[in-house]
Amino acid sequence: MGKAKRRVERATSRSALVHTAVTVGCALVAMMLVLVWSAASGHECTKPHASYCLGTGRFVLAIAPTAVLLVGGVSALLRAYRMWKANGPWQVWQGVGWGLLTLMVVYLTVSGRVLLPE
């Protein structure tokens, strides 16, 4: 393997790692903003520990980070496709895309409980 190919693969891996970190960070920020917004809304909660009492807050808490992870996963898979068409190192991007989509499904499964009626 030549130096140029290793350099391209290293740069691809670095950009995939940055893409993953930014996507997960944005999902966490979205989750925290929804929690702060729901807690600051001033409505009384029937559950003392629940900061997501409003119906809208509960819905957004489940959907906003899920949407961020979905966009990140799909964009990584699109990047993998473009790299594949250009005969570049696409495997890293495919791994990132499927990893983000798996994380999205796990988050939606765990946070889906807030969508259930009390």
mmCIF file of N, CA and C in Angstrom:
data_model
loop_
_atom_site.group_PDB
_atom_site.id
_atom_site.type_symbol
_atom_site.label_atom_id
_atom_site.label_comp_id
_atom_site.label_asym_id
_atom_site.label_seq_id
_atom_site.Cartn_x
_atom_site.Cartn_y
_atom_site.Cartn_z
ATOM 1 N N MET A 1 0.847 -1.167 0.000
ATOM 2 C CA MET A 1 0.000 0.000 0.000
ATOM 3 C C MET A 1 0.895 1.233 0.000
ATOM 4 N N GLY A 2 0.602 2.166 -0.865
ATOM 5 C CA GLY A 2 1.420 3.353 -0.993
ATOM 6 C C GLY A 2 1.109 4.395 0.063
ATOM 7 N N LYS A 3 2.040 5.333 0.196
ATOM 8 C CA LYS A 3 1.860 6.400 1.181
ATOM 9 C C LYS A 3 0.630 7.244 0.886
ATOM 10 N N ALA A 4 0.382 7.503 -0.383
ATOM 11 C CA ALA A 4 -0.761 8.346 -0.751
ATOM 12 C C ALA A 4 -2.075 7.670 -0.365
ATOM 13 N N LYS A 5 -2.163 6.369 -0.570
ATOM 14 C CA LYS A 5 -3.390 5.650 -0.228
ATOM 15 C C LYS A 5 -3.605 5.635 1.285
ATOM 16 N N ARG A 6 -2.523 5.418 2.049
ATOM 17 C CA ARG A 6 -2.641 5.444 3.508
ATOM 18 C C ARG A 6 -3.067 6.818 3.998
ATOM 19 N N ARG A 7 -2.557 7.860 3.354
ATOM 20 C CA ARG A 7 -2.903 9.223 3.747
ATOM 21 C C ARG A 7 -4.383 9.496 3.494
ATOM 22 N N VAL A 8 -4.882 9.009 2.365
ATOM 23 C CA VAL A 8 -6.304 9.183 2.045
ATOM 24 C C VAL A 8 -7.171 8.417 3.037
ATOM 25 N N GLU A 9 -6.765 7.191 3.369
ATOM 26 C CA GLU A 9 -7.546 6.402 4.317
ATOM 27 C C GLU A 9 -7.525 7.022 5.708
ATOM 28 N N ARG A 10 -6.375 7.574 6.104
ATOM 29 C CA ARG A 10 -6.284 8.243 7.395
ATOM 30 C C ARG A 10 -7.187 9.479 7.430
ATOM 31 N N ALA A 11 -7.178 10.247 6.358
ATOM 32 C CA ALA A 11 -8.029 11.442 6.293
ATOM 33 C C ALA A 11 -9.512 11.063 6.281
ATOM 34 N N THR A 12 -9.847 9.972 5.598
ATOM 35 C CA THR A 12 -11.229 9.511 5.570
ATOM 36 C C THR A 12 -11.672 9.060 6.947
ATOM 37 N N SER A 13 -10.825 8.327 7.633
ATOM 38 C CA SER A 13 -11.158 7.869 8.983
ATOM 39 C C SER A 13 -11.321 9.052 9.934
ATOM 40 N N ARG A 14 -10.454 10.035 9.801
ATOM 41 C CA ARG A 14 -10.546 11.214 10.660
ATOM 42 C C ARG A 14 -11.840 11.974 10.413
ATOM 43 N N SER A 15 -12.201 12.163 9.147
ATOM 44 C CA SER A 15 -13.431 12.902 8.858
ATOM 45 C C SER A 15 -14.671 12.106 9.279
ATOM 46 N N ALA A 16 -14.609 10.779 9.189
ATOM 47 C CA ALA A 16 -15.732 9.960 9.648
ATOM 48 C C ALA A 16 -15.874 10.055 11.162
ATOM 49 N N LEU A 17 -14.754 10.074 11.872
ATOM 50 C CA LEU A 17 -14.800 10.216 13.324
ATOM 51 C C LEU A 17 -15.365 11.574 13.727
ATOM 52 N N VAL A 18 -14.948 12.615 13.038
ATOM 53 C CA VAL A 18 -15.479 13.957 13.323
ATOM 54 C C VAL A 18 -16.975 14.004 13.034
ATOM 55 N N HIS A 19 -17.403 13.399 11.931
ATOM 56 C CA HIS A 19 -18.824 13.359 11.582
ATOM 57 C C HIS A 19 -19.627 12.662 12.683
ATOM 58 N N THR A 20 -19.114 11.542 13.176
ATOM 59 C CA THR A 20 -19.796 10.814 14.240
ATOM 60 C C THR A 20 -19.868 11.645 15.511
ATOM 61 N N ALA A 21 -18.754 12.249 15.899
ATOM 62 C CA ALA A 21 -18.727 13.048 17.127
ATOM 63 C C ALA A 21 -19.670 14.240 17.042
ATOM 64 N N VAL A 22 -19.700 14.906 15.908
ATOM 65 C CA VAL A 22 -20.582 16.064 15.739
ATOM 66 C C VAL A 22 -22.049 15.631 15.761
ATOM 67 N N THR A 23 -22.367 14.528 15.113
ATOM 68 C CA THR A 23 -23.749 14.050 15.080
ATOM 69 C C THR A 23 -24.229 13.652 16.470
ATOM 70 N N VAL A 24 -23.427 12.873 17.187
ATOM 71 C CA VAL A 24 -23.817 12.453 18.533
ATOM 72 C C VAL A 24 -23.871 13.664 19.465
ATOM 73 N N GLY A 25 -22.927 14.585 19.320
ATOM 74 C CA GLY A 25 -22.949 15.803 20.136
ATOM 75 C C GLY A 25 -24.188 16.644 19.884
ATOM 76 N N CYS A 26 -24.582 16.782 18.627
ATOM 77 C CA CYS A 26 -25.796 17.540 18.300
ATOM 78 C C CYS A 26 -27.043 16.851 18.859
ATOM 79 N N ALA A 27 -27.072 15.535 18.828
ATOM 80 C CA ALA A 27 -28.209 14.804 19.388
ATOM 81 C C ALA A 27 -28.283 15.014 20.901
ATOM 82 N N LEU A 28 -27.136 14.993 21.575
ATOM 83 C CA LEU A 28 -27.120 15.232 23.022
ATOM 84 C C LEU A 28 -27.538 16.657 23.358
ATOM 85 N N VAL A 29 -27.062 17.614 22.567
ATOM 86 C CA VAL A 29 -27.451 19.010 22.792
ATOM 87 C C VAL A 29 -28.954 19.179 22.575
ATOM 88 N N ALA A 30 -29.496 18.550 21.543
ATOM 89 C CA ALA A 30 -30.937 18.627 21.298
ATOM 90 C C ALA A 30 -31.715 18.040 22.468
ATOM 91 N N MET A 31 -31.248 16.921 23.002
ATOM 92 C CA MET A 31 -31.922 16.304 24.136
ATOM 93 C C MET A 31 -31.870 17.218 25.357
ATOM 94 N N MET A 32 -30.708 17.803 25.624
ATOM 95 C CA MET A 32 -30.575 18.689 26.780
ATOM 96 C C MET A 32 -31.417 19.955 26.616
ATOM 97 N N LEU A 33 -31.457 20.510 25.417
ATOM 98 C CA LEU A 33 -32.278 21.706 25.196
ATOM 99 C C LEU A 33 -33.758 21.422 25.415
ATOM 100 N N VAL A 34 -34.210 20.265 24.980
ATOM 101 C CA VAL A 34 -35.616 19.897 25.194
ATOM 102 C C VAL A 34 -35.901 19.722 26.674
ATOM 103 N N LEU A 35 -34.985 19.088 27.399
ATOM 104 C CA LEU A 35 -35.189 18.910 28.836
ATOM 105 C C LEU A 35 -35.207 20.243 29.576
ATOM 106 N N VAL A 36 -34.298 21.149 29.216
ATOM 107 C CA VAL A 36 -34.271 22.470 29.853
ATOM 108 C C VAL A 36 -35.533 23.246 29.506
ATOM 109 N N TRP A 37 -35.940 23.188 28.247
ATOM 110 C CA TRP A 37 -37.157 23.893 27.817
ATOM 111 C C TRP A 37 -38.380 23.356 28.550
ATOM 112 N N SER A 38 -38.475 22.045 28.686
ATOM 113 C CA SER A 38 -39.626 21.457 29.371
ATOM 114 C C SER A 38 -39.621 21.795 30.855
ATOM 115 N N ALA A 39 -38.433 21.778 31.467
ATOM 116 C CA ALA A 39 -38.347 22.084 32.896
ATOM 117 C C ALA A 39 -38.642 23.555 33.174
ATOM 118 N N ALA A 40 -38.291 24.427 32.247
ATOM 119 C CA ALA A 40 -38.487 25.863 32.440
ATOM 120 C C ALA A 40 -39.876 26.333 32.027
ATOM 121 N N SER A 41 -40.718 25.425 31.578
ATOM 122 C CA SER A 41 -42.030 25.842 31.083
ATOM 123 C C SER A 41 -42.958 26.301 32.197
ATOM 124 N N GLY A 42 -42.702 25.888 33.436
ATOM 125 C CA GLY A 42 -43.498 26.355 34.559
ATOM 126 C C GLY A 42 -44.771 25.585 34.802
ATOM 127 N N HIS A 43 -45.032 24.506 34.095
ATOM 128 C CA HIS A 43 -46.233 23.709 34.320
ATOM 129 C C HIS A 43 -46.007 22.741 35.476
ATOM 130 N N GLU A 44 -47.067 22.467 36.197
ATOM 131 C CA GLU A 44 -46.993 21.527 37.302
ATOM 132 C C GLU A 44 -46.952 20.097 36.764
ATOM 133 N N CYS A 45 -46.148 19.283 37.378
ATOM 134 C CA CYS A 45 -46.031 17.890 36.974
ATOM 135 C C CYS A 45 -46.760 16.995 37.976
ATOM 136 N N THR A 46 -47.336 15.933 37.470
ATOM 137 C CA THR A 46 -47.928 14.958 38.380
ATOM 138 C C THR A 46 -46.852 14.055 38.959
ATOM 139 N N LYS A 47 -45.756 13.887 38.223
ATOM 140 C CA LYS A 47 -44.621 13.114 38.712
ATOM 141 C C LYS A 47 -43.562 14.092 39.199
ATOM 142 N N PRO A 48 -43.075 13.939 40.424
ATOM 143 C CA PRO A 48 -42.107 14.917 40.937
ATOM 144 C C PRO A 48 -40.764 14.902 40.220
ATOM 145 N N HIS A 49 -40.354 13.788 39.636
ATOM 146 C CA HIS A 49 -39.050 13.702 39.002
ATOM 147 C C HIS A 49 -39.093 14.035 37.517
ATOM 148 N N ALA A 50 -40.258 14.078 36.949
ATOM 149 C CA ALA A 50 -40.370 14.226 35.496
ATOM 150 C C ALA A 50 -40.233 15.689 35.100
ATOM 151 N N SER A 51 -39.250 15.985 34.274
ATOM 152 C CA SER A 51 -39.086 17.351 33.771
ATOM 153 C C SER A 51 -39.671 17.476 32.374
ATOM 154 N N TYR A 52 -40.309 16.436 31.890
ATOM 155 C CA TYR A 52 -40.862 16.426 30.536
ATOM 156 C C TYR A 52 -42.372 16.245 30.591
ATOM 157 N N CYS A 53 -43.043 17.074 31.383
ATOM 158 C CA CYS A 53 -44.464 16.875 31.652
ATOM 159 C C CYS A 53 -45.364 17.247 30.484
ATOM 160 N N LEU A 54 -45.006 18.264 29.747
ATOM 161 C CA LEU A 54 -45.860 18.701 28.652
ATOM 162 C C LEU A 54 -45.907 17.643 27.561
ATOM 163 N N GLY A 55 -47.049 17.510 26.907
ATOM 164 C CA GLY A 55 -47.162 16.564 25.807
ATOM 165 C C GLY A 55 -46.213 16.887 24.678
ATOM 166 N N THR A 56 -46.067 18.186 24.392
ATOM 167 C CA THR A 56 -45.151 18.602 23.329
ATOM 168 C C THR A 56 -43.709 18.286 23.702
ATOM 169 N N GLY A 57 -43.347 18.565 24.944
ATOM 170 C CA GLY A 57 -41.985 18.286 25.394
ATOM 171 C C GLY A 57 -41.656 16.811 25.344
ATOM 172 N N ARG A 58 -42.627 15.994 25.692
ATOM 173 C CA ARG A 58 -42.414 14.542 25.649
ATOM 174 C C ARG A 58 -42.192 14.076 24.215
ATOM 175 N N PHE A 59 -42.990 14.607 23.310
ATOM 176 C CA PHE A 59 -42.861 14.225 21.905
ATOM 177 C C PHE A 59 -41.517 14.676 21.334
ATOM 178 N N VAL A 60 -41.153 15.919 21.603
ATOM 179 C CA VAL A 60 -39.902 16.465 21.069
ATOM 180 C C VAL A 60 -38.702 15.762 21.687
ATOM 181 N N LEU A 61 -38.807 15.364 22.963
ATOM 182 C CA LEU A 61 -37.721 14.644 23.622
ATOM 183 C C LEU A 61 -37.428 13.326 22.916
ATOM 184 N N ALA A 62 -38.463 12.674 22.421
ATOM 185 C CA ALA A 62 -38.264 11.401 21.725
ATOM 186 C C ALA A 62 -37.861 11.600 20.268
ATOM 187 N N ILE A 63 -38.349 12.655 19.630
ATOM 188 C CA ILE A 63 -38.177 12.794 18.182
ATOM 189 C C ILE A 63 -36.954 13.623 17.778
ATOM 190 N N ALA A 64 -36.634 14.701 18.487
ATOM 191 C CA ALA A 64 -35.555 15.603 18.046
ATOM 192 C C ALA A 64 -34.190 14.908 17.969
ATOM 193 N N PRO A 65 -33.711 14.249 19.034
ATOM 194 C CA PRO A 65 -32.419 13.564 18.900
ATOM 195 C C PRO A 65 -32.470 12.416 17.891
ATOM 196 N N THR A 66 -33.623 11.767 17.777
ATOM 197 C CA THR A 66 -33.774 10.695 16.800
ATOM 198 C C THR A 66 -33.621 11.243 15.388
ATOM 199 N N ALA A 67 -34.205 12.398 15.131
ATOM 200 C CA ALA A 67 -34.086 13.015 13.803
ATOM 201 C C ALA A 67 -32.643 13.417 13.510
ATOM 202 N N VAL A 68 -31.942 13.938 14.508
ATOM 203 C CA VAL A 68 -30.537 14.317 14.317
ATOM 204 C C VAL A 68 -29.700 13.084 13.972
ATOM 205 N N LEU A 69 -29.916 11.992 14.700
ATOM 206 C CA LEU A 69 -29.167 10.758 14.419
ATOM 207 C C LEU A 69 -29.537 10.177 13.059
ATOM 208 N N LEU A 70 -30.808 10.301 12.674
ATOM 209 C CA LEU A 70 -31.235 9.818 11.359
ATOM 210 C C LEU A 70 -30.544 10.596 10.244
ATOM 211 N N VAL A 71 -30.522 11.905 10.355
ATOM 212 C CA VAL A 71 -29.862 12.729 9.334
ATOM 213 C C VAL A 71 -28.366 12.419 9.278
ATOM 214 N N GLY A 72 -27.742 12.251 10.438
ATOM 215 C CA GLY A 72 -26.319 11.912 10.464
ATOM 216 C C GLY A 72 -26.031 10.556 9.847
ATOM 217 N N GLY A 73 -26.864 9.563 10.135
ATOM 218 C CA GLY A 73 -26.668 8.230 9.581
ATOM 219 C C GLY A 73 -26.884 8.181 8.084
ATOM 220 N N VAL A 74 -27.941 8.823 7.624
ATOM 221 C CA VAL A 74 -28.230 8.821 6.184
ATOM 222 C C VAL A 74 -27.160 9.600 5.425
ATOM 223 N N SER A 75 -26.707 10.712 5.990
ATOM 224 C CA SER A 75 -25.661 11.477 5.294
ATOM 225 C C SER A 75 -24.352 10.688 5.236
ATOM 226 N N ALA A 76 -24.052 9.899 6.273
ATOM 227 C CA ALA A 76 -22.848 9.061 6.229
ATOM 228 C C ALA A 76 -22.989 7.960 5.175
ATOM 229 N N LEU A 77 -24.184 7.381 5.049
ATOM 230 C CA LEU A 77 -24.380 6.363 4.022
ATOM 231 C C LEU A 77 -24.323 6.956 2.617
ATOM 232 N N LEU A 78 -24.816 8.172 2.460
ATOM 233 C CA LEU A 78 -24.679 8.849 1.166
ATOM 234 C C LEU A 78 -23.217 9.135 0.850
ATOM 235 N N ARG A 79 -22.469 9.496 1.862
ATOM 236 C CA ARG A 79 -21.029 9.730 1.676
ATOM 237 C C ARG A 79 -20.329 8.429 1.283
ATOM 238 N N ALA A 80 -20.750 7.315 1.903
ATOM 239 C CA ALA A 80 -20.177 6.010 1.548
ATOM 240 C C ALA A 80 -20.466 5.680 0.090
ATOM 241 N N TYR A 81 -21.671 5.972 -0.349
ATOM 242 C CA TYR A 81 -22.027 5.714 -1.749
ATOM 243 C C TYR A 81 -21.177 6.552 -2.699
ATOM 244 N N ARG A 82 -21.011 7.820 -2.366
ATOM 245 C CA ARG A 82 -20.190 8.678 -3.222
ATOM 246 C C ARG A 82 -18.737 8.219 -3.244
ATOM 247 N N MET A 83 -18.227 7.773 -2.095
ATOM 248 C CA MET A 83 -16.852 7.271 -2.046
ATOM 249 C C MET A 83 -16.720 5.970 -2.842
ATOM 250 N N TRP A 84 -17.729 5.134 -2.783
ATOM 251 C CA TRP A 84 -17.713 3.878 -3.534
ATOM 252 C C TRP A 84 -17.692 4.151 -5.037
ATOM 253 N N LYS A 85 -18.523 5.115 -5.470
ATOM 254 C CA LYS A 85 -18.557 5.466 -6.895
ATOM 255 C C LYS A 85 -17.214 6.031 -7.365
ATOM 256 N N ALA A 86 -16.490 6.696 -6.471
ATOM 257 C CA ALA A 86 -15.198 7.285 -6.817
ATOM 258 C C ALA A 86 -14.043 6.314 -6.558
ATOM 259 N N ASN A 87 -14.361 5.051 -6.243
ATOM 260 C CA ASN A 87 -13.353 4.036 -5.926
ATOM 261 C C ASN A 87 -12.459 4.445 -4.763
ATOM 262 N N GLY A 88 -13.055 5.091 -3.776
ATOM 263 C CA GLY A 88 -12.331 5.500 -2.577
ATOM 264 C C GLY A 88 -12.633 4.559 -1.418
ATOM 265 N N PRO A 89 -12.077 4.844 -0.251
ATOM 266 C CA PRO A 89 -12.310 4.008 0.935
ATOM 267 C C PRO A 89 -13.691 4.276 1.545
ATOM 268 N N TRP A 90 -14.674 3.530 1.108
ATOM 269 C CA TRP A 90 -16.065 3.757 1.494
ATOM 270 C C TRP A 90 -16.471 2.984 2.738
ATOM 271 N N GLN A 91 -15.709 1.967 3.126
ATOM 272 C CA GLN A 91 -16.122 1.088 4.216
ATOM 273 C C GLN A 91 -16.252 1.812 5.548
ATOM 274 N N VAL A 92 -15.387 2.779 5.794
ATOM 275 C CA VAL A 92 -15.454 3.535 7.041
ATOM 276 C C VAL A 92 -16.776 4.292 7.132
ATOM 277 N N TRP A 93 -17.161 4.919 6.041
ATOM 278 C CA TRP A 93 -18.406 5.688 6.028
ATOM 279 C C TRP A 93 -19.620 4.787 6.167
ATOM 280 N N GLN A 94 -19.567 3.595 5.589
ATOM 281 C CA GLN A 94 -20.683 2.678 5.746
ATOM 282 C C GLN A 94 -20.809 2.248 7.209
ATOM 283 N N GLY A 95 -19.696 1.975 7.854
ATOM 284 C CA GLY A 95 -19.720 1.623 9.270
ATOM 285 C C GLY A 95 -20.278 2.739 10.136
ATOM 286 N N VAL A 96 -19.868 3.961 9.845
ATOM 287 C CA VAL A 96 -20.381 5.115 10.600
ATOM 288 C C VAL A 96 -21.884 5.266 10.376
ATOM 289 N N GLY A 97 -22.321 5.123 9.145
ATOM 290 C CA GLY A 97 -23.753 5.271 8.845
ATOM 291 C C GLY A 97 -24.591 4.246 9.575
ATOM 292 N N TRP A 98 -24.197 2.979 9.499
ATOM 293 C CA TRP A 98 -24.972 1.941 10.185
ATOM 294 C C TRP A 98 -24.873 2.083 11.698
ATOM 295 N N GLY A 99 -23.729 2.515 12.198
ATOM 296 C CA GLY A 99 -23.595 2.742 13.638
ATOM 297 C C GLY A 99 -24.526 3.833 14.133
ATOM 298 N N LEU A 100 -24.606 4.935 13.392
ATOM 299 C CA LEU A 100 -25.505 6.030 13.788
ATOM 300 C C LEU A 100 -26.974 5.622 13.674
ATOM 301 N N LEU A 101 -27.300 4.857 12.645
ATOM 302 C CA LEU A 101 -28.688 4.397 12.521
ATOM 303 C C LEU A 101 -29.045 3.415 13.633
ATOM 304 N N THR A 102 -28.099 2.578 14.042
ATOM 305 C CA THR A 102 -28.343 1.677 15.169
ATOM 306 C C THR A 102 -28.526 2.468 16.453
ATOM 307 N N LEU A 103 -27.690 3.475 16.672
ATOM 308 C CA LEU A 103 -27.835 4.330 17.842
ATOM 309 C C LEU A 103 -29.184 5.048 17.837
ATOM 310 N N MET A 104 -29.644 5.440 16.657
ATOM 311 C CA MET A 104 -30.949 6.086 16.534
ATOM 312 C C MET A 104 -32.060 5.145 16.976
ATOM 313 N N VAL A 105 -32.013 3.890 16.533
ATOM 314 C CA VAL A 105 -33.041 2.925 16.901
ATOM 315 C C VAL A 105 -33.007 2.645 18.405
ATOM 316 N N VAL A 106 -31.815 2.532 18.973
ATOM 317 C CA VAL A 106 -31.692 2.302 20.414
ATOM 318 C C VAL A 106 -32.262 3.488 21.186
ATOM 319 N N TYR A 107 -31.918 4.714 20.782
ATOM 320 C CA TYR A 107 -32.438 5.899 21.472
ATOM 321 C C TYR A 107 -33.960 5.978 21.355
ATOM 322 N N LEU A 108 -34.482 5.716 20.182
ATOM 323 C CA LEU A 108 -35.930 5.778 20.009
ATOM 324 C C LEU A 108 -36.628 4.706 20.836
ATOM 325 N N THR A 109 -36.026 3.531 20.942
ATOM 326 C CA THR A 109 -36.608 2.471 21.753
ATOM 327 C C THR A 109 -36.608 2.852 23.225
ATOM 328 N N VAL A 110 -35.504 3.398 23.699
ATOM 329 C CA VAL A 110 -35.410 3.776 25.113
ATOM 330 C C VAL A 110 -36.284 4.985 25.421
ATOM 331 N N SER A 111 -36.259 5.983 24.566
ATOM 332 C CA SER A 111 -37.022 7.205 24.843
ATOM 333 C C SER A 111 -38.485 7.083 24.433
ATOM 334 N N GLY A 112 -38.831 6.032 23.746
ATOM 335 C CA GLY A 112 -40.222 5.850 23.342
ATOM 336 C C GLY A 112 -41.182 5.706 24.502
ATOM 337 N N ARG A 113 -40.640 5.395 25.674
ATOM 338 C CA ARG A 113 -41.494 5.268 26.862
ATOM 339 C C ARG A 113 -42.172 6.589 27.223
ATOM 340 N N VAL A 114 -41.546 7.714 26.898
ATOM 341 C CA VAL A 114 -42.156 9.001 27.244
ATOM 342 C C VAL A 114 -43.368 9.290 26.372
ATOM 343 N N LEU A 115 -43.493 8.588 25.267
ATOM 344 C CA LEU A 115 -44.654 8.793 24.390
ATOM 345 C C LEU A 115 -45.877 8.010 24.849
ATOM 346 N N LEU A 116 -45.667 7.023 25.713
ATOM 347 C CA LEU A 116 -46.788 6.234 26.203
ATOM 348 C C LEU A 116 -47.618 7.040 27.181
ATOM 349 N N PRO A 117 -48.934 6.840 27.173
ATOM 350 C CA PRO A 117 -49.764 7.569 28.142
ATOM 351 C C PRO A 117 -49.449 7.103 29.561
ATOM 352 N N GLU A 118 -49.599 8.007 30.503
ATOM 353 C CA GLU A 118 -49.253 7.690 31.895
ATOM 354 C C GLU A 118 -50.243 6.772 32.519
#
